[in-house]
Amino acid sequence: MSVTSSPNDRTLTTRGKDRRDALMAFATTQFAEKGFHPTAVSEIVDGVGVGKGVFYWYFSSKDELLLNILRDALRDLRRNQNRAIRGADDPIQCLELGIRSTLTWSIEHPEVIRLVMFAWTEEQFAKDMRRGRRIVISDTARHISRAMDAGLIEQGDARVMATAVRGVSDELARQFAISGDLLDDSVIETAVRFCLRGVVGDSTRTPT
Amino acid sequence: MSVTSSPNDRTLTTRGKDRRDALMAFATTQFAEKGFHPTAVSEIVDGVGVGKGVFYWYFSSKDELLLNILRDALRDLRRNQNRAIRGADDPIQCLELGIRSTLTWSIEHPEVIRLVMFAWTEEQFAKDMRRGRRIVISDTARHISRAMDAGLIEQGDARVMATAVRGVSDELARQFAISGDLLDDSVIETAVRFCLRGVVGDSTRTPT
Amino acid sequence: MSVTSSPNDRTLTTRGKDRRDALMAFATTQFAEKGFHPTAVSEIVDGVGVGKGVFYWYFSSKDELLLNILRDALRDLRRNQNRAIRGADDPIQCLELGIRSTLTWSIEHPEVIRLVMFAWTEEQFAKDMRRGRRIVISDTARHISRAMDAGLIEQGDARVMATAVRGVSDELARQFAISGDLLDDSVIETAVRFCLRGVVGDSTRTPT
Amino acid sequence: MSVTSSPNDRTLTTRGKDRRDALMAFATTQFAEKGFHPTAVSEIVDGVGVGKGVFYWYFSSKDELLLNILRDALRDLRRNQNRAIRGADDPIQCLELGIRSTLTWSIEHPEVIRLVMFAWTEEQFAKDMRRGRRIVISDTARHISRAMDAGLIEQGDARVMATAVRGVSDELARQFAISGDLLDDSVIETAVRFCLRGVVGDSTRTPT
DNA sequence: AATGAATGAGACTTCATTCAT
DNA sequence: TATGAATGAAGTCTCATTCAT
């Protein structure tokens, strides 16, 4: 591997991996706290205690760093969802488990929620956001479609519903985490119930 | 009155009001298109065809301009909602009309949706956002509470539900307007229905 | 008198004279307090309660305003000196009275001292300062020369001595007025004595 | 160490020190020539042939630069005085040597004299000036007090006299250096003599 | 691998001055 | 005469990025 390979396709040593992770972690909190633009690269490297050169060794630019953070987050969210629905078979149950895991994850990662909001506002990042959203919506829509096909719920626009579900998760994460409000399990239950009712159309089902 | 009076408490002539509006309108589109930070004040004044000084005659800073845009937007949204539910009495109907008007407004103002997303990411704006959200949520929660009190829907956390409703509107505005996807009336219907089901808990009610 | 005559050769009505004086007085305190450049024309007109147009009706520029203040001050200082030595005939006595009046005047006009200091630092004003100093030094040097010619003091460079005398006055005004220190008559006496000794060369003379 | 360490506590390389000195030297001449405010930072960096960023690497602001110049000058002046009176023991002789060295230094640094004059006119610098003056006056007053205690001169206000002495030096530096007039050794002799007479009170002493 | 000095375009903002009203 | 909206050059300062060491 050549020393002058670009930051993206560099094979990292363990120490390298740690450094990279530290930079990403610190940047994430700073970006979330102060915003992307108000956070200078120098603050990030200072916070981690390395020189500026290190930063540009691991990331080709500040933009690229944000993109990496965002991609990692999406990967982590989906991994969580997949883990949550593993074993379940009933589409409605899959839906519920998915919603619950998304909600939990979002609430546990308020910084990411902020970063995502920001990313939507500048085209160089929005492109990635669109792709990410398509994936997330598809994941949810798949369960809804399956439920429709199985006759469990009436026919309808699965993607619109999936979008609505996604909106509820994000909004609650924002309201209760970002806004600084308290948040307990009952809120999650209310939200999950709200979504299931919205999709399924009756309130007889009780969440597990 | 005085020359050094701050831009905020300046009495404007008709022409002045127009100039100010033009600046806000142009800035809104630019901020939405390129992002807040990437849009330079010089681009805004160039776009409107005035000197850089006028900008600071009307707004004390670029930040202040965004805040003004955001406040105006909130005022307009609420005015729309109030107009929509005027005459209606049944809380559920008020809720429905409110949701529909919010959804419509959000879809008609995708730029504002972007600006709001950005505003949440930097503390100097987020403060205002929190206040705005509190207001909007209260507006919706009021209807839900009334419905609960009237026994029309089962008891529950009205604010959480209002938040969920708000999330659906925002998300759809983003998904279908910002993301560039198409959006037609059937989508709005699906969304309204989703929200009502989520709140009311059964699908027997059909939206108008 | 044409309406478009330049500000300098305009004949002023009583009200006009008052306005002009008010502007100069207010500007003097502001310039002394905050400095020339940090004081904006808008602050001056606001402070006096007039529009910007008025300012440029009376003064062709901010620089011109300062120049006017400075010239007025010099005129006032010399008028004071002349009044003080009126009637005296002995050159040494004239010198003493002149020193005392200069000292008193300087201490009573600390703002002017500041303005003069500033004026020396920018060429467009320094030119005037050089002229003014030449005049003031000549006034003092004249007495010293007369004393030399009369054999009252030994021959020497009268201008250098006059300069030294001037330096003592200015410095004391700065030290005790600008620096905020207290200043009483005994200080003035010490200073006058210092100067007389410096010029005359013996301490037998006692100041009045 | 850290990249965002403030320019004040940065350890400089030899090249860095040189650059910093070059910036200060060039700024000093420009400030003295055109004035502080009329001299733009861009002129300074252009004059030295560096990018605008280096300026802010070495100085946190234009104000800070002036303060640094002023402090260095004071340090240099005092170093010169201490060197001049080294070995002397007689307080009157110390006084004389001190006056002579101050006068010489002031005349050799007319730019600094201008900068100091300016500095007195704006509060953010005046604070430093007051402190500096206190120090310089004390240095001189110490010798005068010692002379009084030793009965070499009559009792009196040593600080006022020291101030007067200081005034003579400054004024001469201004008159003969800044004003563009000629200045030779005889002027210095006249001035030294003037001061000694002023303090000591008789003309029998002849300066060395 | 790492550092941090250096770059310089460009950001936001101020303000002396003009001029239509 | 008087006002204050408008101008726009110029000012100070920031910061992503590069590169010699």
XYZ file of C-alpha atoms in Angstrom, chain C residues 155-161 164, chain D residues 100 103-104 107 168 172 176 182-195 197 207:
31
model
C 22.454 83.498 26.261
C 21.176 80.227 24.866
C 18.787 78.641 22.434
C 15.484 80.308 23.225
C 13.442 78.006 21.033
C 14.779 74.886 22.647
C 13.967 76.290 26.033
C 11.065 72.403 26.995
C 20.481 62.127 28.518
C 16.526 62.066 25.279
C 18.883 60.232 22.987
C 15.272 61.130 19.369
C 10.913 67.859 28.270
C 11.957 67.702 22.293
C 12.933 68.150 16.636
C 17.120 69.575 12.807
C 18.601 68.436 16.027
C 22.191 68.401 17.191
C 24.122 67.734 20.359
C 23.813 71.298 21.543
C 20.062 70.860 21.723
C 20.476 67.813 23.898
C 22.876 69.738 26.115
C 20.466 72.620 26.435
C 17.685 70.279 27.349
C 19.692 68.331 29.892
C 20.822 71.564 31.447
C 17.251 72.851 31.515
C 16.114 69.772 33.375
C 18.459 73.354 36.637
C 26.810 68.586 32.608
